[in-house]
C-alpha cells in the first residue's frame, strides 16, 4: 500500500514542501530503501525509524519498503524526516488509518520513540501557513518556536506513540497556545551601561550616531583606552527589533541550531568572532551552505576586535555584503542567499605595539612596521566605514572622579533618543525595502537628503581638500541625515555636515 505524508526541506533560510511517499510492496525480499537525494543523516534514519516503531509497540513490516522524498532533484539533509517516514510506514502497513492531508510533520526520533530537538522549525511553520496547511506536528521542545505564528495549529509531540494515539482518536495531544508577541518584548537588561564608561564623550557620541542609523564604525587607539568596552556597551543603546526583523533573525538562528529553546530572538545580536576565524566561518558556506557570522549578526552588531589581525582575504570578503546587505554563496548544487544587514564595529591599535602618538608611552615600532601594519586593511574596506574615530587614553582625573559629583547619561536615556531617530527612519522608508539611513541608495539620497546651497558648498570644499571618493561623499550625506534625525531636524543643516566630516579618517586630509 502507498502512503503520503507532508514534510519540508530547508533551502537557505526558507522551507519548501517535501512529500514523503512510503510504499510497502507485497512481493520481494525484506528491505528498506530511501530515495530522493538523501544525505547521510537521512540514510541513517532507517535504523532510527525501525527501532522507534518497534519500541513504541507497533510492528515494523518485514517487507520491501521504499521511501521517496519528492521532489527527487532537491537534496535532503538532516534528521527531520524521521517522524514523517515512521508515520508513512504505519499508514502504509495499515496499522493506522487517518486523513492527514491538512497536516505537516517534522522531527528527529530517538530509538525509544521520543522526539528530539530539530533545527529549522520556524521556516517550516511559515511555509506551512503560506500553503494554507492547518496543522503542524513537531517535537514538543520546539513547540514555542512555531507558536508565535497565528493561523496554524501547533501540536507538540512528545513521542511517536502519543502521535499514534492522537491520530487514532484515543488520546488527543493538546495544541500549543499562541504566544503573544508583546509578552516577549519585555524590558531588556544588559551587563554594561554607558554611565560606567569614564570619559570618552566623543566616542559615546559616535556610538549614538552609529546606533541611530546603523552605521559602520572603526575605533583606533592605544591598548586600554576602552575600545572593546565601548563596543560591548553598544547593544545597550540599540533600538528594539521590530517583529519582522525578529522573525528574520529567528529564522537564521533556527536553521543554525542556536535558538536555545527560545520562541523568538528579541535582542539584537552581538557577534564577536576571533581573528583566527576562517573565511567560511565569517561569510558562511560549507558543502551544505550554512550562515556565517555576518548573517548571525543580521540586524545586529558584528564586532571585529584586533581588526588588522584578520587575514586580508577574510576582510576583503566583507566588502560585497557590506554594500548589498546579503551574501550569495554559490555551489555546484545551486546558489543560496543569506541576509547580512549588519553593523560593523571594528577596533585596532595605531601600530603593532599600540603606542604610536601616545604621550605617555614610547612607540618602539619602525616606520616600515607601522606602514605594513596599517596597510593590512585596504582602502576600499576603510571607505565602507562611515565613522573613523581616534580613542585617546583615559585621563587619570576621569578615572578617579567621584561618580556622585559628575553625572553621566545612562544607556536608557541614550536609547530613547536612538529609538526616536529609528522611528523617524521607519516612517520615512515605509514604502521602501530599507529601514535605516545607512541602507539608502542614490535614488533615496536625492529624495530624502535635500541639501541647501551652504551644505553643497561645504561638501564641495571637503571633496577637494579631503580627497573624498564618491562613496565617502554619499556616506557623509547618510551620516548627516542620521545626525539631523537625532536632533529631530527635518532638513540637513551645515552643522550636521560638519560633524559628519569629522568622522572621516584623518589620513584622507592633505
XYZ file of N, CA and C in Angstrom, residues 157-377:
663
model
N 4.550 17.166 19.959
C 4.526 15.701 20.024
C 5.685 15.223 20.898
N 5.402 14.606 22.048
C 6.490 14.109 22.895
C 7.087 12.798 22.380
N 6.211 11.881 21.902
C 6.692 10.572 21.432
C 5.908 10.131 20.211
N 6.442 9.155 19.508
C 5.745 8.578 18.353
C 4.459 7.887 18.796
N 4.479 7.262 19.972
C 3.296 6.575 20.483
C 2.160 7.569 20.765
N 2.486 8.721 21.339
C 1.458 9.720 21.624
C 0.846 10.247 20.323
N 1.652 10.366 19.266
C 1.119 10.787 17.961
C 0.186 9.707 17.408
N 0.564 8.437 17.579
C -0.287 7.325 17.132
C -1.655 7.381 17.826
N -1.632 7.580 19.151
C -2.894 7.663 19.900
C -3.724 8.874 19.463
N -3.063 9.985 19.188
C -3.776 11.204 18.780
C -4.479 10.996 17.440
N -3.753 10.483 16.470
C -4.333 10.291 15.141
C -5.377 9.179 15.135
N -5.264 8.261 16.104
C -6.236 7.164 16.220
C -7.480 7.593 16.978
N -7.413 8.787 17.584
C -8.554 9.297 18.346
C -8.632 8.777 19.769
N -7.578 8.110 20.256
C -7.612 7.534 21.603
C -7.271 8.557 22.684
N -6.215 9.351 22.448
C -5.760 10.329 23.444
C -5.204 11.547 22.714
N -5.951 12.634 22.748
C -5.605 13.811 21.963
C -4.407 14.566 22.551
N -3.580 15.089 21.659
C -2.493 15.992 22.051
C -3.054 17.409 22.064
N -2.884 18.104 23.168
C -3.382 19.476 23.281
C -2.473 20.407 22.491
N -3.069 21.198 21.608
C -2.283 22.104 20.769
C -1.632 23.201 21.616
N -0.489 23.678 21.166
C 0.253 24.734 21.861
C -0.488 26.063 21.716
N -0.652 26.777 22.824
C -1.312 28.082 22.763
C -0.439 29.090 22.020
N -1.101 29.971 21.271
C -0.371 31.020 20.559
C 0.314 31.941 21.565
N 1.569 32.280 21.289
C 2.336 33.144 22.178
C 2.152 34.591 21.755
N 1.724 35.420 22.689
C 1.542 36.845 22.410
C 2.918 37.490 22.249
N 3.132 38.120 21.103
C 4.440 38.707 20.805
C 4.798 39.798 21.808
N 3.810 40.589 22.194
C 4.079 41.709 23.115
C 4.616 41.228 24.462
N 4.241 40.010 24.847
C 4.716 39.491 26.129
C 6.211 39.154 26.088
N 6.746 38.972 24.873
C 8.157 38.636 24.730
C 9.039 39.880 24.778
N 8.495 41.002 24.252
C 9.280 42.227 24.195
C 9.218 42.959 25.532
N 9.832 42.381 26.523
C 9.882 42.997 27.844
C 11.106 43.909 27.925
N 11.220 44.586 29.042
C 12.382 45.457 29.257
C 13.649 44.603 29.276
N 14.614 44.997 28.442
C 15.845 44.233 28.332
C 16.878 44.710 29.358
N 17.684 43.774 29.808
C 18.740 44.090 30.764
C 20.091 43.771 30.129
N 21.062 44.651 30.366
C 22.384 44.495 29.777
C 23.443 44.511 30.875
N 24.525 43.791 30.634
C 25.598 43.708 31.625
C 26.364 45.023 31.746
N 26.428 45.776 30.626
C 27.195 47.019 30.608
C 26.284 48.209 30.349
N 26.648 49.356 30.891
C 25.859 50.575 30.727
C 26.790 51.729 30.377
N 26.293 52.676 29.613
C 27.106 53.806 29.171
C 27.629 54.659 30.334
N 26.874 54.726 31.424
C 27.338 55.565 32.537
C 28.520 54.949 33.291
N 28.861 53.709 32.959
C 30.013 53.053 33.580
C 31.321 53.380 32.863
N 31.211 53.976 31.666
C 32.401 54.308 30.882
C 32.892 55.701 31.280
N 34.108 55.776 31.779
C 34.682 57.044 32.231
C 35.277 57.799 31.042
N 34.921 59.063 30.919
C 35.443 59.865 29.827
C 34.900 59.394 28.491
N 35.686 59.578 27.424
C 35.348 59.136 26.062
C 33.995 59.670 25.597
N 33.726 60.953 25.887
C 32.439 61.534 25.489
C 32.269 61.539 23.970
N 33.353 61.816 23.241
C 33.256 61.838 21.784
C 32.948 60.451 21.235
N 33.552 59.417 21.831
C 33.286 58.041 21.382
C 31.847 57.642 21.674
N 31.311 58.081 22.817
C 29.914 57.792 23.140
C 28.973 58.462 22.141
N 29.302 59.699 21.771
C 28.505 60.414 20.777
C 28.544 59.679 19.438
N 29.724 59.208 19.051
C 29.856 58.468 17.793
C 29.043 57.178 17.826
N 29.047 56.485 18.964
C 28.250 55.259 19.093
C 26.763 55.557 18.990
N 26.326 56.662 19.569
C 24.907 57.031 19.492
C 24.491 57.264 18.043
N 25.332 57.968 17.284
C 25.031 58.219 15.872
C 25.021 56.910 15.090
N 26.018 56.064 15.351
C 26.108 54.778 14.656
C 24.886 53.914 14.934
N 24.455 53.883 16.191
C 23.282 53.081 16.557
C 22.011 53.626 15.921
N 21.908 54.948 15.822
C 20.691 55.564 15.292
C 20.487 55.269 13.812
N 21.582 55.193 13.048
C 21.444 54.960 11.612
C 22.046 53.672 11.119
N 22.498 52.785 12.041
C 23.136 51.510 11.725
C 24.368 51.729 10.835
N 25.228 52.652 11.263
C 26.434 52.973 10.506
C 27.624 52.158 11.016
N 28.543 51.835 10.105
C 29.767 51.129 10.480
C 30.720 52.091 11.185
N 31.500 51.576 12.137
C 32.361 52.436 12.935
C 33.685 51.731 13.223
N 34.782 52.515 13.191
C 36.116 51.984 13.475
C 36.749 52.797 14.598
N 37.136 52.106 15.677
C 37.849 52.733 16.790
C 39.345 52.458 16.639
N 40.135 53.505 16.784
C 41.590 53.343 16.716
C 42.194 54.018 17.944
N 42.988 53.277 18.696
C 43.589 53.852 19.890
C 44.530 52.887 20.574
N 45.257 53.354 21.575
C 46.239 52.504 22.271
C 45.561 51.448 23.144
N 46.305 50.448 23.591
C 45.726 49.427 24.485
C 45.200 50.056 25.775
N 44.059 49.594 26.226
C 43.498 50.068 27.479
C 42.712 51.353 27.380
N 42.499 51.864 26.160
C 41.755 53.116 26.001
C 40.248 52.912 26.146
N 39.794 51.662 26.041
C 38.366 51.381 26.209
C 37.640 51.052 24.927
N 38.358 50.680 23.871
C 37.731 50.391 22.576
C 36.781 49.195 22.678
N 37.264 48.128 23.281
C 36.437 46.920 23.409
C 35.246 47.162 24.334
N 35.468 47.885 25.424
C 34.374 48.198 26.353
C 33.297 49.018 25.665
N 33.693 49.998 24.864
C 32.721 50.810 24.127
C 31.893 49.948 23.185
N 32.574 49.059 22.466
C 31.871 48.196 21.512
C 30.890 47.269 22.218
N 31.307 46.708 23.351
C 30.434 45.758 24.054
C 29.278 46.460 24.770
N 29.392 47.762 24.959
C 28.289 48.514 25.568
C 27.269 48.957 24.525
N 27.657 48.900 23.249
C 26.770 49.349 22.170
C 25.382 48.693 22.178
N 25.255 47.371 22.411
C 23.912 46.774 22.404
C 22.936 47.417 23.378
N 23.430 48.022 24.441
C 22.541 48.624 25.437
C 21.839 49.882 24.930
N 22.301 50.455 23.809
C 21.639 51.652 23.270
C 20.988 51.389 21.913
N 21.057 50.152 21.434
C 20.435 49.831 20.150
C 18.914 49.795 20.290
N 18.183 50.222 19.255
C 16.709 50.179 19.315
C 16.189 48.747 19.296
N 14.947 48.583 19.703
C 14.354 47.248 19.723
C 14.147 46.715 18.304
N 14.190 45.406 18.190
C 13.852 44.769 16.928
C 12.357 44.905 16.659
N 11.986 45.173 15.416
C 10.573 45.089 15.046
C 10.217 43.606 14.911
N 8.915 43.296 14.850
C 8.509 41.893 14.751
C 9.047 41.265 13.466
N 9.012 42.024 12.355
C 9.511 41.497 11.074
C 11.003 41.209 11.161
N 11.750 42.128 11.788
C 13.187 41.904 11.952
C 13.452 40.715 12.865
N 12.678 40.601 13.943
C 12.845 39.485 14.876
C 12.607 38.145 14.184
N 11.608 38.092 13.289
C 11.342 36.864 12.540
C 12.526 36.503 11.643
N 13.080 37.518 10.961
C 14.236 37.280 10.085
C 15.398 36.684 10.877
N 15.705 37.301 12.001
C 16.837 36.857 12.816
C 16.575 35.468 13.402
N 15.340 35.235 13.852
C 14.992 33.939 14.447
C 15.121 32.814 13.435
N 14.748 33.071 12.175
C 14.893 32.057 11.126
C 16.352 31.658 10.945
N 17.249 32.655 10.980
C 18.682 32.374 10.823
C 19.186 31.511 11.981
N 18.803 31.885 13.199
C 19.254 31.134 14.373
C 18.590 29.760 14.431
N 17.382 29.645 13.897
C 16.673 28.360 13.899
C 17.382 27.337 13.028
N 17.744 27.721 11.794
C 18.402 26.750 10.911
C 19.836 26.479 11.348
N 20.407 27.406 12.159
C 21.765 27.207 12.657
C 21.794 26.423 13.960
N 20.614 26.158 14.542
C 20.545 25.414 15.798
C 21.008 26.203 17.005
N 20.822 27.537 16.975
C 21.308 28.397 18.055
C 20.195 29.088 18.828
N 18.978 28.595 18.712
C 17.847 29.259 19.378
C 17.816 29.038 20.887
N 18.371 27.928 21.347
C 18.400 27.613 22.786
C 17.003 27.621 23.401
N 16.055 26.977 22.729
C 14.669 26.817 23.208
C 13.906 28.135 23.331
N 14.398 29.204 22.719
C 13.653 30.472 22.700
C 12.626 30.423 21.584
N 11.504 31.104 21.797
C 10.485 31.143 20.753
C 10.786 32.222 19.732
N 11.469 33.299 20.157
C 11.758 34.413 19.261
C 12.987 35.161 19.771
N 13.860 35.544 18.848
C 15.013 36.373 19.208
C 14.529 37.815 19.345
N 14.623 38.390 20.532
C 14.107 39.748 20.742
C 15.239 40.759 20.971
N 16.459 40.277 21.171
C 17.610 41.165 21.341
C 18.419 41.204 20.052
N 18.897 42.383 19.716
C 19.792 42.477 18.568
C 21.081 41.720 18.887
N 21.518 40.918 17.939
C 22.662 40.043 18.181
C 23.962 40.840 18.213
N 24.897 40.348 18.998
C 26.247 40.916 19.086
C 27.223 39.761 18.914
N 27.852 39.699 17.758
C 28.768 38.611 17.453
C 30.197 39.140 17.450
N 31.092 38.416 18.084
C 32.473 38.857 18.208
C 33.423 37.709 17.888
N 33.580 37.368 16.599
C 34.456 36.251 16.236
C 35.924 36.584 16.461
N 36.710 35.561 16.762
C 38.156 35.728 16.966
C 38.830 35.990 15.620
N 39.995 36.639 15.661
C 40.640 36.989 14.389
C 41.181 35.772 13.637
N 41.159 34.589 14.259
C 41.572 33.367 13.547
C 40.398 32.719 12.816
N 39.223 33.344 12.855
C 38.045 32.796 12.180
C 38.303 32.626 10.682
N 37.857 31.522 10.128
C 38.082 31.238 8.710
C 37.130 32.053 7.837
N 37.423 32.036 6.558
C 36.575 32.712 5.567
C 35.145 32.184 5.625
N 34.995 30.861 5.676
C 33.659 30.247 5.715
C 32.969 30.551 7.042
N 33.733 30.557 8.137
C 33.144 30.866 9.437
C 32.575 32.263 9.497
N 33.214 33.211 8.815
C 32.754 34.599 8.841
C 31.663 34.859 7.808
N 31.859 34.403 6.584
C 30.936 34.706 5.488
C 29.810 33.682 5.382
N 30.117 32.423 5.715
C 29.142 31.349 5.540
C 29.580 30.442 4.409
N 28.984 29.279 4.334
C 29.323 28.337 3.270
C 29.387 26.918 3.786
N 30.279 26.130 3.207
C 30.354 24.709 3.525
C 29.766 23.886 2.395
N 29.922 22.579 2.491
C 29.377 21.700 1.456
C 27.876 21.870 1.360
N 27.219 21.919 2.529
C 25.815 22.327 2.594
C 25.839 23.732 3.209
N 25.630 24.787 2.408
C 25.841 26.171 2.886
C 25.047 26.502 4.147
N 25.765 27.042 5.129
C 25.157 27.485 6.385
C 25.521 28.951 6.614
N 24.710 29.686 7.387
C 25.022 31.096 7.648
C 26.328 31.248 8.423
N 27.080 32.305 8.090
C 28.296 32.632 8.824
C 28.030 33.719 9.852
N 29.099 34.263 10.420
C 28.966 35.272 11.473
C 28.257 36.530 10.970
N 28.464 36.893 9.698
C 27.826 38.116 9.201
C 26.310 37.960 9.114
N 25.839 36.735 8.847
C 24.387 36.503 8.812
C 23.825 36.363 10.224
N 24.609 35.772 11.131
C 24.177 35.684 12.526
C 24.150 37.069 13.168
N 24.846 38.036 12.548
C 24.830 39.426 13.028
C 23.754 40.247 12.343
N 22.915 39.634 11.537
C 21.880 40.348 10.790
C 21.007 41.183 11.731
N 20.841 42.449 11.388
C 20.093 43.436 12.191
C 20.734 43.683 13.556
N 22.006 43.260 13.693
C 22.707 43.469 14.952
C 24.110 43.983 14.712
N 25.044 43.555 15.548
C 26.404 44.087 15.528
C 27.407 42.966 15.273
N 28.340 43.209 14.348
C 29.486 42.332 14.141
C 30.715 43.089 14.634
N 31.294 42.632 15.731
C 32.445 43.302 16.340
C 33.713 42.550 15.991
N 34.620 43.224 15.284
C 35.903 42.638 14.912
C 37.007 43.344 15.693
N 37.409 42.738 16.787
C 38.494 43.289 17.605
C 39.825 42.889 16.966
N 40.844 43.697 17.177
C 42.145 43.494 16.520
C 41.943 43.377 15.008
N 41.317 44.386 14.453
C 40.884 44.396 13.047
C 41.996 43.997 12.064
N 43.202 44.570 12.162
C 44.236 44.219 11.174
C 44.755 42.793 11.300
N 44.453 42.123 12.423
C 44.947 40.754 12.616
C 44.142 39.731 11.818
N 42.964 40.116 11.334
C 42.190 39.208 10.493
C 42.908 39.036 9.154
N 42.908 37.828 8.576
C 43.543 37.634 7.264
C 42.942 38.568 6.213
N 43.786 39.064 5.333
C 43.369 40.042 4.334
C 42.202 39.523 3.485
N 42.289 38.271 3.039
C 41.235 37.744 2.163
C 39.898 37.602 2.893
N 39.951 37.410 4.219
C 38.712 37.321 5.005
C 38.041 38.691 5.088
N 38.844 39.735 5.351
C 38.285 41.087 5.432
C 37.757 41.554 4.080
N 38.475 41.223 3.004
C 38.033 41.652 1.671
C 36.707 41.004 1.293
N 36.449 39.814 1.842
C 35.178 39.137 1.557
C 33.990 39.860 2.180
N 34.261 40.767 3.138
C 33.182 41.535 3.770
C 32.655 42.660 2.880
N 33.427 43.054 1.892
C 33.101 44.265 1.128
C 31.747 44.174 0.420
N 31.516 43.076 -0.281
C 30.248 42.944 -1.006
C 29.033 42.856 -0.078
N 29.076 42.046 1.005
C 27.930 42.030 1.934
C 27.672 43.380 2.594
N 28.728 44.157 2.877
C 28.542 45.467 3.495
C 27.797 46.421 2.567
N 27.978 46.257 1.264
C 27.292 47.107 0.291
C 25.868 46.623 0.017
N 25.719 45.310 -0.174
C 24.438 44.756 -0.642
C 23.486 44.353 0.472
N 24.007 44.091 1.694
C 23.143 43.656 2.780
C 22.777 42.188 2.709
N 23.428 41.443 1.816
C 23.226 39.994 1.755
C 24.476 39.357 1.169
N 24.589 38.053 1.337
C 25.730 37.326 0.789
C 25.208 36.152 -0.027
N 25.760 35.985 -1.222
C 25.361 34.902 -2.114
C 26.445 33.842 -2.117
N 26.072 32.627 -1.765
C 27.016 31.506 -1.727
C 26.671 30.560 -2.872
N 27.612 30.389 -3.789
C 27.389 29.546 -4.972
C 28.100 28.219 -4.813
N 27.372 27.163 -5.063
C 27.931 25.818 -5.044
C 27.440 25.088 -6.297
N 27.978 23.914 -6.563
C 27.580 23.167 -7.754
C 26.097 22.807 -7.718
N 25.562 22.669 -6.483
C 24.145 22.291 -6.347
C 23.207 23.480 -6.511
N 23.761 24.711 -6.501
C 22.900 25.891 -6.652
C 23.443 27.086 -5.872
N 22.658 28.157 -5.873
C 23.041 29.383 -5.176
C 22.064 29.659 -4.041
N 22.621 30.131 -2.918
C 21.795 30.431 -1.749
C 22.135 31.831 -1.254
N 21.100 32.613 -0.968
C 21.276 33.959 -0.425
C 20.990 33.964 1.076
N 21.894 34.551 1.847
C 21.664 34.768 3.268
C 21.673 36.271 3.534
N 20.732 36.785 4.335
C 20.750 38.214 4.652
C 21.942 38.560 5.536
N 22.486 39.768 5.365
C 23.651 40.182 6.152
C 23.656 41.698 6.324
N 22.554 42.227 6.826
C 22.481 43.669 7.096
C 22.954 43.901 8.529
N 24.259 43.919 8.667
C 24.853 44.033 9.995
C 25.522 45.396 10.150
N 25.783 45.748 11.382
C 26.505 46.979 11.716
C 27.916 46.572 12.134
N 28.910 46.965 11.350
C 30.294 46.591 11.641
C 30.901 47.553 12.655
N 31.431 46.992 13.738
C 32.194 47.761 14.709
C 33.569 47.117 14.776
N 34.590 47.885 14.420
C 35.954 47.360 14.400
C 36.823 48.158 15.358
N 37.858 47.503 15.883
C 38.787 48.165 16.799
C 40.203 47.752 16.443
N 41.116 48.722 16.468
C 42.502 48.411 16.149
C 43.447 49.357 16.881
N 44.694 48.938 16.993
C 45.753 49.790 17.519
C 46.339 50.608 16.375
N 46.966 51.746 16.678
C 47.544 52.554 15.603
C 48.816 51.952 15.007
N 49.452 51.029 15.738
C 50.688 50.397 15.275
C 50.825 49.044 15.982
N 51.798 48.207 15.610
C 51.925 46.891 16.266
C 52.060 46.952 17.783
N 52.836 47.917 18.313
C 52.976 47.989 19.773
C 51.798 48.719 20.407
N 51.098 49.541 19.617
C 49.878 50.197 20.083
C 50.056 51.606 20.601
N 51.297 52.116 20.659
C 51.509 53.404 21.326
C 51.951 54.529 20.387
N 51.681 54.399 19.101
C 52.008 55.468 18.168
C 51.168 56.708 18.490
N 51.838 57.833 18.730
C 51.129 59.077 19.036
C 50.708 59.218 20.482
N 51.058 58.244 21.330
C 50.681 58.309 22.745
C 51.744 59.102 23.515
N 51.303 60.060 24.297
C 52.235 60.914 25.044
C 52.838 60.223 26.272
N 52.171 59.162 26.735
C 52.617 58.516 27.975
C 53.527 57.318 27.744
N 53.539 56.780 26.522
C 54.379 55.631 26.209
C 55.156 55.904 24.924
N 56.320 55.333 24.844
C 57.143 55.490 23.645
C 56.841 54.378 22.649
N 56.593 54.750 21.404
C 56.362 53.755 20.349
C 57.700 53.158 19.927
N 57.797 51.841 19.929
C 59.039 51.153 19.607
C 59.015 50.530 18.213
N 58.009 50.880 17.423
C 57.874 50.305 16.082
C 58.666 51.132 15.071
N 59.238 50.469 14.092
C 59.930 51.169 12.997
C 58.901 51.697 12.013
N 59.323 52.616 11.160
C 58.413 53.208 10.167
C 57.859 52.135 9.231
N 58.718 51.196 8.835
C 58.269 50.130 7.918
C 57.238 49.222 8.594
N 57.428 48.941 9.891
C 56.459 48.116 10.622
C 55.099 48.810 10.716
N 55.128 50.108 10.956
C 53.877 50.875 11.073
C 53.139 50.892 9.746
N 53.873 51.164 8.663
C 53.247 51.205 7.329
C 52.678 49.837 6.962
N 53.457 48.773 7.221
C 52.987 47.420 6.900
C 51.740 47.067 7.699
N 51.723 47.454 8.982
C 50.575 47.164 9.846
C 49.331 47.896 9.351
N 49.477 49.179 9.021
C 48.324 49.980 8.597
C 47.817 49.578 7.220
N 48.681 48.980 6.400
C 48.264 48.567 5.053
C 47.552 47.218 5.044
N 47.455 46.599 6.203
C 46.732 45.318 6.251
C 45.262 45.486 5.914
N 44.734 46.678 6.140
C 43.331 46.967 5.808
C 43.326 47.832 4.555
